[in-house]
Coordinates of C-alpha atoms in Angstrom, one line a residue:
Chain A
M262 CA -9.8 -89.8 -168.2
N263 CA -6.8 -90.4 -170.5
H264 CA -3.1 -89.5 -170.9
F265 CA -3.6 -86.9 -173.5
P266 CA -4.1 -83.8 -171.3
E267 CA -5.9 -81.6 -174.8
A268 CA -8.8 -84.1 -174.7
W269 CA -9.9 -83.5 -171.0
G270 CA -12.5 -81.6 -170.2
R271 CA -13.9 -82.3 -173.9
P272 CA -16.8 -84.7 -175.0
R273 CA -15.8 -87.8 -175.9
N274 CA -15.1 -88.6 -179.1
D275 CA -15.9 -92.0 -178.9
V276 CA -19.0 -91.5 -177.2
Y277 CA -20.3 -88.3 -178.9
G278 CA -18.6 -88.5 -182.1
V279 CA -16.0 -86.3 -183.9
Y280 CA -16.6 -82.4 -182.6
D281 CA -18.0 -80.5 -185.7
A282 CA -15.7 -77.1 -185.3
S283 CA -16.7 -75.6 -188.4
H284 CA -18.0 -72.7 -186.9
L285 CA -15.8 -71.8 -184.5
Q286 CA -13.4 -70.6 -186.6
S287 CA -12.9 -70.0 -190.5
S288 CA -10.3 -71.6 -192.4
M289 CA -10.0 -68.5 -195.0
P290 CA -7.7 -66.0 -195.1
N291 CA -8.7 -62.4 -193.6
Q292 CA -11.0 -61.0 -196.2
H293 CA -11.1 -57.7 -198.0
T294 CA -12.8 -55.9 -200.8
Q295 CA -12.7 -58.1 -203.2
S296 CA -14.7 -56.2 -205.4
P297 CA -16.6 -53.2 -205.9
I298 CA -20.4 -53.0 -205.0
V299 CA -21.8 -49.3 -205.9
T300 CA -19.7 -48.5 -208.7
G301 CA -19.6 -45.5 -211.3
T302 CA -18.4 -45.5 -214.7
S303 CA -15.8 -43.5 -216.9
V304 CA -13.8 -40.1 -216.1
V305 CA -12.8 -38.3 -219.1
A306 CA -10.5 -35.5 -219.2
L307 CA -8.7 -33.6 -221.7
K308 CA -6.1 -30.8 -221.2
F309 CA -5.8 -27.6 -223.7
N310 CA -3.7 -24.5 -224.4
G311 CA -4.8 -22.6 -220.7
G312 CA -6.2 -25.3 -219.5
V313 CA -8.1 -29.0 -218.8
V314 CA -11.5 -30.0 -219.0
I315 CA -13.3 -33.1 -217.2
A316 CA -16.1 -34.8 -217.4
A317 CA -18.5 -37.6 -215.4
D318 CA -21.8 -38.6 -215.6
N319 CA -23.9 -38.9 -212.5
L320 CA -24.6 -42.3 -212.0
A321 CA -23.9 -44.9 -209.6
S322 CA -24.9 -48.9 -211.3
Y323 CA -25.6 -51.4 -208.1
G324 CA -24.1 -53.9 -210.2
S325 CA -25.9 -53.7 -213.7
L326 CA -28.9 -51.7 -211.7
A327 CA -28.6 -47.8 -212.5
R328 CA -29.7 -47.6 -208.3
F329 CA -28.0 -43.4 -208.3
T330 CA -28.8 -40.9 -211.2
D331 CA -27.9 -37.8 -208.8
I332 CA -23.8 -39.0 -207.9
E333 CA -21.8 -36.2 -208.4
R334 CA -18.7 -38.0 -209.3
L335 CA -15.8 -35.4 -209.7
K336 CA -15.0 -33.0 -206.7
Q337 CA -13.1 -29.8 -206.3
V338 CA -10.3 -30.4 -203.7
G339 CA -8.7 -27.3 -202.4
T340 CA -8.5 -24.2 -205.0
H341 CA -6.9 -25.8 -207.9
T342 CA -8.2 -29.2 -208.1
I343 CA -10.4 -31.5 -209.5
V344 CA -10.7 -35.2 -208.6
G345 CA -13.0 -37.4 -210.7
A346 CA -13.5 -41.1 -209.7
G347 CA -14.4 -44.2 -211.4
G348 CA -15.0 -47.8 -209.4
D349 CA -16.5 -47.7 -205.9
I350 CA -18.3 -45.2 -204.5
S351 CA -18.1 -45.3 -201.0
D352 CA -14.2 -46.1 -201.2
M353 CA -14.7 -42.7 -203.4
Q354 CA -16.9 -41.4 -200.8
Y355 CA -14.3 -42.3 -198.2
L356 CA -11.4 -40.6 -199.8
H357 CA -13.2 -37.2 -199.7
E358 CA -14.9 -37.4 -196.5
K359 CA -12.2 -39.0 -194.2
L360 CA -8.7 -37.9 -196.5
L361 CA -8.9 -34.7 -198.6
D362 CA -11.9 -32.6 -196.7
P363 CA -9.7 -32.9 -193.3
L364 CA -6.3 -32.5 -195.6
I365 CA -7.5 -29.3 -196.6
I366 CA -9.0 -27.7 -193.6
K367 CA -5.7 -28.5 -192.1
E368 CA -3.8 -27.1 -194.7
E369 CA -5.4 -23.9 -194.5
Y370 CA -5.1 -23.3 -191.3
Q371 CA -1.3 -21.7 -192.0
N372 CA -3.3 -19.0 -193.9
D373 CA 0.2 -18.6 -195.3
G374 CA -1.3 -18.0 -199.0
H375 CA 0.2 -21.3 -200.0
H376 CA -2.6 -23.9 -201.2
L377 CA -2.4 -27.4 -202.2
R378 CA -1.9 -27.9 -205.9
A379 CA -3.1 -30.3 -208.3
S380 CA 0.2 -32.3 -208.2
H381 CA 0.4 -32.2 -204.2
I382 CA -3.1 -33.5 -204.3
Y383 CA -2.3 -36.4 -206.9
R384 CA 1.2 -37.5 -205.0
Y385 CA -0.7 -37.9 -201.9
L386 CA -3.9 -39.9 -203.6
S387 CA -1.4 -41.8 -205.3
K388 CA 0.3 -42.8 -202.5
V389 CA -2.9 -43.8 -200.6
L390 CA -3.6 -46.0 -203.3
Y391 CA -0.2 -47.9 -203.6
H392 CA -0.4 -48.2 -199.7
R393 CA -4.0 -50.2 -199.7
R394 CA -2.8 -52.3 -202.6
S395 CA -0.1 -53.9 -200.7
K396 CA -2.2 -54.4 -197.3
F397 CA -4.3 -56.2 -200.3
N398 CA -7.3 -53.9 -199.2
P399 CA -7.4 -51.4 -202.0
L400 CA -9.6 -48.6 -202.7
W401 CA -11.1 -49.7 -205.7
N402 CA -11.0 -46.6 -207.6
T403 CA -9.2 -45.3 -210.9
L404 CA -9.0 -41.2 -210.5
L405 CA -8.4 -38.7 -212.3
V406 CA -6.6 -35.4 -211.1
A407 CA -7.2 -32.5 -213.1
G408 CA -6.1 -29.1 -212.4
W409 CA -3.4 -26.4 -212.4
D410 CA -0.2 -26.9 -211.1
D411 CA 3.1 -24.5 -211.3
G412 CA 2.2 -22.4 -214.1
K413 CA 0.7 -25.4 -216.4
P414 CA -2.4 -27.5 -216.9
F415 CA -2.2 -30.9 -214.7
L416 CA -3.9 -33.5 -215.8
A417 CA -3.0 -37.6 -214.6
S418 CA -4.2 -40.9 -213.8
A419 CA -3.7 -43.0 -210.3
D420 CA -5.8 -46.3 -209.8
L421 CA -6.8 -49.1 -207.2
L422 CA -3.4 -50.6 -207.9
G423 CA -1.0 -47.5 -207.4
T424 CA -0.1 -47.3 -210.8
T425 CA 0.2 -43.4 -211.6
F426 CA -0.1 -42.2 -215.5
S427 CA -0.1 -39.4 -217.1
A428 CA -1.3 -37.9 -220.5
P429 CA -2.5 -34.6 -222.0
A430 CA -5.9 -37.1 -223.0
L431 CA -6.9 -39.3 -220.3
S432 CA -10.1 -41.6 -219.4
T433 CA -10.8 -44.2 -216.7
G434 CA -13.1 -47.3 -217.1
Y435 CA -14.7 -48.3 -220.4
G436 CA -13.9 -44.6 -221.7
A437 CA -10.6 -45.8 -221.4
Q438 CA -11.0 -47.8 -224.5
L439 CA -13.3 -46.0 -226.1
A440 CA -13.1 -42.0 -225.6
V441 CA -9.3 -42.1 -225.5
P442 CA -8.6 -42.8 -229.0
L443 CA -11.4 -40.2 -229.8
L444 CA -9.5 -37.5 -227.6
R445 CA -5.8 -38.7 -229.2
R446 CA -7.4 -38.2 -232.5
I447 CA -7.2 -34.3 -231.7
C448 CA -4.5 -34.2 -229.0
P449 CA -2.3 -37.1 -229.7
D450 CA 0.8 -35.9 -227.6
E451 CA 1.8 -32.8 -224.9
A452 CA 3.1 -31.0 -227.8
A453 CA -0.8 -31.1 -229.7
V454 CA -2.1 -29.4 -226.4
E455 CA -0.6 -26.2 -227.3
N456 CA -2.9 -25.9 -230.7
I457 CA -6.3 -27.0 -228.7
T458 CA -8.8 -24.5 -228.1
R459 CA -10.9 -24.4 -225.0
E460 CA -14.3 -24.9 -227.2
Q461 CA -12.6 -27.4 -229.1
A462 CA -11.4 -29.5 -225.8
V463 CA -15.1 -29.2 -224.1
A464 CA -16.4 -30.6 -227.8
A465 CA -14.2 -33.3 -227.8
V466 CA -15.3 -34.2 -224.3
E467 CA -18.9 -33.6 -224.9
E468 CA -18.7 -36.0 -228.4
C469 CA -16.7 -39.0 -226.0
M470 CA -19.9 -38.5 -223.3
K471 CA -22.3 -39.3 -226.4
V472 CA -20.2 -42.2 -227.4
L473 CA -20.0 -43.5 -224.1
F474 CA -23.6 -43.1 -223.2
Y475 CA -24.6 -44.9 -226.7
R476 CA -22.2 -48.1 -225.7
D477 CA -21.5 -47.9 -222.2
A478 CA -24.7 -49.9 -220.5
R479 CA -23.5 -48.7 -217.4
S480 CA -23.9 -45.1 -218.1
L481 CA -26.2 -42.3 -218.1
S482 CA -27.3 -39.1 -220.3
K483 CA -27.0 -36.6 -217.7
Y484 CA -23.7 -35.9 -216.2
S485 CA -21.1 -32.9 -215.2
L486 CA -18.3 -31.1 -216.6
A487 CA -15.5 -28.8 -215.0
I488 CA -13.3 -26.6 -216.8
I489 CA -10.3 -25.4 -214.7
T490 CA -8.5 -22.3 -216.3
R491 CA -6.5 -19.6 -215.3
E492 CA -6.5 -15.8 -215.0
D493 CA -3.9 -13.2 -213.9
V494 CA -4.4 -10.7 -211.5
E495 CA -3.2 -7.6 -210.5
S496 CA -2.1 -7.3 -206.7
A497 CA -2.0 -4.2 -204.8
E498 CA 1.9 -4.2 -204.8
G499 CA 1.5 -4.3 -208.7
E500 CA 2.6 -7.8 -209.0
T501 CA 0.4 -10.1 -211.4
K502 CA -0.4 -13.6 -209.4
E503 CA -2.1 -16.3 -210.9
R504 CA -5.6 -17.4 -209.4
V505 CA -7.3 -20.6 -210.4
N506 CA -10.5 -20.7 -211.9
I507 CA -12.9 -23.3 -211.9
E508 CA -16.1 -23.7 -213.9
W509 CA -19.0 -25.7 -213.1
K510 CA -21.5 -27.4 -215.2
K511 CA -23.6 -29.6 -213.5
D512 CA -26.9 -31.8 -214.7
I513 CA -26.0 -31.4 -218.0
E514 CA -28.3 -33.5 -220.1
L515 CA -26.7 -34.9 -223.8
Q516 CA -27.9 -33.2 -226.7
N517 CA -28.8 -34.7 -230.3
Q518 CA -28.6 -38.1 -229.6
S519 CA -29.3 -40.2 -232.8
W520 CA -30.0 -44.2 -232.3
K521 CA -29.8 -44.7 -235.8
F522 CA -26.8 -46.8 -235.6
A523 CA -28.3 -49.5 -232.9
E524 CA -30.2 -50.4 -235.9
G525 CA -27.1 -52.0 -237.6
I526 CA -26.1 -54.0 -234.5
R527 CA -26.3 -57.6 -234.7
G528 CA -25.0 -60.4 -232.6
Y529 CA -27.2 -59.3 -229.1
G530 CA -30.5 -57.6 -227.9
A531 CA -33.7 -58.5 -229.7
Q532 CA -33.4 -59.1 -233.2
V533 CA -33.7 -62.7 -234.1
V534 CA -31.6 -62.9 -237.2
Chain B
M417 CA -10.2 -7.6 -158.5
P418 CA -9.3 -7.9 -155.4
S419 CA -9.0 -5.4 -153.2
S420 CA -5.9 -4.9 -151.3
T421 CA -7.6 -6.0 -148.1
S422 CA -8.1 -9.8 -149.7
I423 CA -4.9 -10.3 -151.0
G424 CA -2.8 -12.3 -149.1
T425 CA -5.6 -13.8 -146.9
G426 CA -5.0 -17.1 -149.1
Y427 CA -8.4 -17.2 -151.2
D428 CA -6.1 -16.1 -154.4
L429 CA -3.5 -18.9 -154.1
S430 CA -5.8 -21.7 -155.8
N431 CA -8.9 -22.6 -157.9
S432 CA -12.0 -24.4 -156.3
V433 CA -11.8 -22.3 -153.4
F434 CA -13.7 -19.8 -153.3
S435 CA -13.1 -16.3 -151.0
P436 CA -15.8 -15.9 -148.2
D437 CA -17.8 -13.5 -150.2
G438 CA -18.0 -15.7 -153.0
R439 CA -15.2 -14.9 -155.5
N440 CA -13.0 -16.6 -157.4
F441 CA -9.5 -14.7 -157.5
Q442 CA -7.5 -17.0 -159.9
V443 CA -10.4 -16.2 -162.4
E444 CA -10.1 -12.4 -161.9
Y445 CA -5.6 -12.3 -162.3
A446 CA -6.3 -14.0 -165.5
T447 CA -8.9 -11.4 -166.7
K448 CA -5.9 -9.2 -165.6
A449 CA -3.6 -11.3 -167.8
V450 CA -6.2 -10.4 -170.9
E451 CA -6.4 -6.7 -169.7
N452 CA -2.4 -6.3 -170.6
G453 CA -2.9 -7.8 -174.2
G454 CA -3.1 -6.2 -177.6
T455 CA -6.8 -5.1 -178.5
A456 CA -8.6 -7.5 -180.5
I457 CA -12.4 -6.8 -181.9
G458 CA -15.1 -8.6 -183.5
I459 CA -17.4 -6.7 -185.6
R460 CA -20.9 -9.0 -187.0
C461 CA -22.1 -7.4 -190.2
K462 CA -25.2 -8.7 -192.5
D463 CA -22.9 -10.7 -194.9
G464 CA -20.0 -11.9 -192.2
V465 CA -17.9 -10.9 -190.0
V466 CA -14.6 -9.3 -189.1
L467 CA -12.2 -9.9 -186.8
A468 CA -8.9 -7.6 -186.1
V469 CA -6.1 -7.5 -183.6
E470 CA -4.0 -5.1 -182.5
K471 CA -0.6 -7.0 -182.9
L472 CA 2.1 -5.2 -180.3
I473 CA 5.7 -6.1 -181.6
G474 CA 8.0 -6.4 -179.3
S475 CA 10.9 -6.5 -181.8
K476 CA 12.1 -4.6 -184.7
L477 CA 14.4 -8.3 -185.4
L478 CA 10.9 -10.2 -185.5
V479 CA 9.7 -10.9 -189.8
P480 CA 6.4 -8.5 -190.5
G481 CA 3.3 -10.5 -190.6
S482 CA 4.7 -13.6 -188.2
N483 CA 3.2 -15.0 -185.1
K484 CA -0.5 -14.5 -186.3
R485 CA -3.1 -13.4 -183.6
I486 CA -6.2 -15.0 -185.3
A487 CA -6.1 -18.4 -185.9
S488 CA -8.4 -20.3 -188.3
V489 CA -10.5 -23.2 -187.2
D490 CA -12.3 -25.6 -189.8
N491 CA -13.0 -23.6 -193.0
H492 CA -15.3 -21.3 -191.9
I493 CA -14.3 -20.1 -188.0
G494 CA -11.5 -18.0 -186.8
I495 CA -10.7 -17.1 -183.6
A496 CA -9.0 -14.0 -182.5
C497 CA -7.3 -13.8 -179.3
S498 CA -6.2 -11.4 -176.5
G499 CA -3.8 -12.1 -173.5
L500 CA -1.1 -15.2 -173.0
I501 CA 0.0 -16.6 -176.3
P502 CA 1.0 -19.8 -175.7
D503 CA -2.6 -20.3 -173.8
A504 CA -4.2 -19.0 -176.5
R505 CA -2.7 -21.3 -178.9
H506 CA -3.7 -24.0 -177.1
F507 CA -6.9 -22.9 -176.9
T508 CA -7.3 -23.0 -180.7
S509 CA -6.1 -26.2 -181.1
R510 CA -8.9 -27.7 -178.8
A511 CA -11.3 -25.5 -180.8
R512 CA -9.9 -27.2 -184.2
T513 CA -10.2 -30.6 -182.4
E514 CA -14.0 -29.7 -181.4
A515 CA -14.5 -28.5 -185.1
S516 CA -13.4 -32.3 -186.5
N517 CA -15.1 -34.3 -184.0
W518 CA -18.1 -32.6 -185.0
R519 CA -17.6 -33.0 -188.9
K520 CA -16.8 -36.7 -188.2
L521 CA -20.4 -36.6 -186.1
Y522 CA -22.8 -34.9 -188.1
R523 CA -20.9 -34.4 -191.5
S524 CA -21.6 -30.9 -191.3
P525 CA -19.4 -27.8 -190.0
I526 CA -20.1 -26.9 -186.6
P527 CA -22.0 -23.6 -186.4
I528 CA -21.1 -20.9 -184.5
S529 CA -23.0 -20.7 -181.3
S530 CA -22.0 -24.7 -180.9
M531 CA -18.6 -23.6 -181.0
A532 CA -18.6 -21.0 -178.2
D533 CA -21.1 -23.6 -176.0
A534 CA -17.6 -26.1 -176.9
M535 CA -14.8 -23.6 -175.8
G536 CA -16.7 -21.9 -173.1
G537 CA -17.3 -25.3 -171.7
Y538 CA -13.6 -26.1 -172.1
A539 CA -12.8 -22.7 -170.4
Q540 CA -14.5 -23.2 -167.4
L541 CA -13.0 -26.5 -166.7
Y542 CA -9.7 -24.8 -165.9
T543 CA -11.4 -22.7 -163.1
L544 CA -12.7 -26.0 -161.2
Y545 CA -9.4 -27.6 -160.2
S546 CA -6.4 -26.6 -157.8
S547 CA -4.2 -28.5 -160.3
V548 CA -4.8 -26.1 -162.9
R549 CA -5.0 -22.2 -163.8
P550 CA -7.6 -20.2 -165.7
F551 CA -7.3 -19.6 -169.3
G552 CA -5.4 -15.9 -169.9
V553 CA -7.1 -15.6 -172.6
T554 CA -10.1 -13.9 -174.1
A555 CA -11.1 -15.3 -177.1
I556 CA -13.7 -13.6 -179.7
I557 CA -14.8 -16.6 -182.1
G558 CA -16.6 -15.3 -185.7
G559 CA -17.7 -17.0 -188.6
M560 CA -20.7 -18.2 -190.5
D561 CA -23.1 -21.2 -190.8
E562 CA -26.3 -22.2 -192.5
A563 CA -28.5 -21.9 -189.2
G564 CA -27.9 -18.5 -187.8
G565 CA -25.6 -16.5 -190.9
P566 CA -22.6 -14.4 -189.2
G567 CA -21.9 -15.3 -185.8
L568 CA -20.1 -13.4 -183.1
W569 CA -19.0 -14.8 -179.6
M570 CA -16.7 -13.6 -177.1
V571 CA -15.3 -16.4 -174.2
E572 CA -13.9 -15.2 -171.3
P573 CA -11.1 -17.1 -169.0
S574 CA -14.7 -17.5 -166.5
G575 CA -15.8 -20.0 -169.3
V576 CA -18.4 -17.5 -169.3
G577 CA -19.4 -17.0 -173.5
W578 CA -21.9 -14.3 -174.8
G579 CA -23.3 -13.6 -178.5
Y580 CA -21.9 -10.0 -180.1
F581 CA -22.8 -7.7 -182.6
G582 CA -19.3 -5.7 -181.5
A583 CA -16.7 -7.0 -178.9
A584 CA -13.6 -5.9 -177.8
T585 CA -11.2 -7.3 -175.2
G586 CA -7.5 -6.6 -174.4
R587 CA -6.0 -3.1 -173.6
G588 CA -8.2 -1.0 -175.8
R589 CA -11.7 -2.6 -175.0
Q590 CA -12.8 0.8 -173.5
A591 CA -12.3 2.9 -176.6
A592 CA -13.0 0.1 -178.8
K593 CA -16.2 -0.9 -177.2
A594 CA -16.9 2.6 -177.3
E595 CA -16.7 3.0 -181.0
L596 CA -18.3 -0.1 -181.8
E597 CA -21.6 0.6 -179.9
K598 CA -21.5 4.1 -182.7
L599 CA -22.1 1.6 -185.7
P600 CA -24.8 0.4 -186.5
L601 CA -24.4 -3.2 -186.1
P602 CA -25.7 -5.6 -187.9
N603 CA -26.6 -3.5 -190.8
I604 CA -23.4 -3.1 -192.5
T605 CA -21.0 -4.8 -194.9
V606 CA -18.2 -6.4 -194.3
E607 CA -16.2 -3.6 -196.6
E608 CA -17.4 -1.3 -194.3
A609 CA -16.8 -3.4 -191.5
V610 CA -12.9 -3.7 -192.3
K611 CA -12.6 0.1 -192.6
Q612 CA -14.2 0.7 -189.1
A613 CA -12.3 -1.9 -187.3
A614 CA -8.9 -0.5 -188.5
R615 CA -9.9 2.1 -187.6
I616 CA -11.2 1.6 -184.3
I617 CA -8.0 -0.4 -183.5
Y618 CA -5.8 2.4 -184.3
F619 CA -8.0 4.5 -182.2
A620 CA -7.5 1.8 -179.4
H621 CA -4.1 1.7 -179.9
D622 CA -3.3 5.5 -179.7
D623 CA -5.2 5.5 -176.4
N624 CA -3.7 3.0 -174.6
S625 CA 0.1 2.0 -176.3
K626 CA 0.7 4.6 -178.0
D627 CA 4.5 4.1 -177.5
K628 CA 4.8 0.8 -178.8
D629 CA 5.1 -0.8 -182.4
F630 CA 2.4 -2.6 -183.9
E631 CA 0.7 -4.6 -186.4
L632 CA -2.3 -4.6 -188.0
E633 CA -3.9 -8.1 -188.1
M634 CA -7.6 -8.6 -190.0
T635 CA -9.3 -11.5 -191.3
W636 CA -13.0 -11.9 -192.3
V637 CA -15.6 -14.8 -193.1
R638 CA -18.3 -13.9 -195.3
L639 CA -19.7 -15.3 -198.8
E640 CA -18.7 -14.3 -202.0
K641 CA -18.2 -11.0 -202.9
G642 CA -21.5 -9.1 -203.4
S643 CA -23.6 -11.5 -201.3
A644 CA -24.9 -8.5 -198.9
E645 CA -26.4 -6.6 -202.0
G646 CA -30.4 -7.2 -201.8
L647 CA -30.2 -7.8 -197.9
G648 CA -33.0 -5.4 -196.1
E649 CA -32.3 -4.2 -192.4
G650 CA -32.0 -7.2 -190.3
V651 CA -31.9 -9.8 -192.7
S652 CA -28.4 -11.8 -192.9
A653 CA -26.6 -13.8 -195.7
K654 CA -26.7 -17.7 -194.4
G655 CA -24.4 -20.1 -195.5
W656 CA -20.6 -21.4 -195.1
G657 CA -18.3 -18.6 -195.9
K658 CA -14.4 -18.6 -196.1
H659 CA -12.7 -17.5 -192.7
E660 CA -9.4 -16.0 -194.5
E661 CA -7.0 -12.8 -194.4
V662 CA -8.4 -9.5 -195.7
P663 CA -6.2 -9.0 -198.9
K664 CA -3.9 -6.7 -198.5
E665 CA -5.0 -4.0 -200.9
L666 CA -7.6 -3.5 -198.1
V667 CA -6.0 -3.6 -195.4
A668 CA -4.0 -1.0 -196.7
E669 CA -6.4 0.9 -198.4
A670 CA -8.4 0.7 -194.4
E671 CA -4.9 1.6 -192.4
R672 CA -4.7 4.8 -194.7
L673 CA -8.3 6.0 -193.7
A674 CA -7.6 5.0 -190.4
K675 CA -4.3 7.0 -190.1
E676 CA -6.0 9.9 -191.8
S677 CA -9.0 10.0 -189.3
M678 CA -6.4 10.1 -186.6
E679 CA -5.1 13.2 -187.9
G680 CA -8.0 14.7 -188.3
G681 CA -9.0 14.4 -184.7
G682 CA -11.2 11.1 -185.3
D683 CA -14.8 11.4 -185.0
E684 CA -15.6 13.3 -188.9
E685 CA -14.4 10.1 -190.5
M686 CA -17.1 7.8 -188.8
E687 CA -20.1 8.2 -191.3
E688 CA -18.3 6.8 -193.8

């Protein structure tokens, strides 16, 4: 024994060598999600006169492996809203199953005829995302919230940093590079929405899904599309009330694909020259 | 009910004490509390469930439509209560917890029979200890699930709970039961049941608390409109429905028919 109490009861270094404490604690800080694992790619959405159309393919990739081909990345939340998610699929499932589903159930307890509208869902989600990034433990998603709010179509995005953004034409992921410029051709600003018909909007989004399948290696030719519109319903008291109508198209297969353009691509792939 | 001889013998002062002839008087007193509450009924149909309550109005100053007696639990279940209102509030709040826990555990909505089981067990706990009193509430639990289709259960203060085609409790239960028995349950649609439920509540009110004001409160759980078409006798729709208030215009129409049948003397309207 010596006069260093901290050494008492420990193996003596001069006899056994310095104790290797590396297994006892890590010098690394607490680790949170630093990268997504199973991921979904773009979500594309566009406003039109009287509604919003939103689409996302059914693929969940594991790295570059096309792991799951039947994943629904658009989900209805309450009566007025569709949330489309790109990024980590398990974080998306957490958002829906642990946060949004119970939220909607609790909200409906009141039975007072009021429902959470798209802007309310959007505000809630963006707060959750910002809160999580502030804990350095982000939910690794980019979300598009599409729906109906206060008599107008609603479309906005929120990402894993808590950044919020709204525009009449939006996309997440690779689509933000490829689809948004295409959509902006017919919808450069909010004022242009008035002149876009539902058919034009759906066709534009379908075209974007095709372009994305051509150029995005993490995409699939099978996708879902939802169209949110409003109809006026006459109530018993004679007043007109708005009812939000959500029309789903699932398992859509891309039509009329043409891969001719691929022959002109140089710089990677199988060609020798 | 305890006979006048058994009151004051001391066996009615506590739960957890049987009387020598094997009764728990506290439970019987709780049942008595329910018998003074507004009538509540439930009707099981082939495409859903209808719940209706005669909400007695204590004051003209109360806002119409306030103080609801039928509560939503999860998306697909409604609970109509008769008896002590605060007890009913606590009871439904517990039911919500049960439903939420079930979802966390099984990732699916709770079946109606399991909800009735859980709530029966909960009510029974309040008959066992001297530190608590039984619920002064009889609850009619109605909903739809994927396993059994429409489900209708009634849980009493003793904790006993049975499944029903038509259930009634509260002050007008005798009259209501007699009327329910005349219906071809469960082979009617929700639309038909709405009219019958309104008529039965009006009938039971006329029979028991004519001098008091009341509001008719009605909810249903069912699949989307028209789901009853194509369903044969004894076949019921399966799937998760949504518990919600019956639309105002349907309630108004059902009330109009109910009042008409009261003036006409009752039974002629029965068949329609």
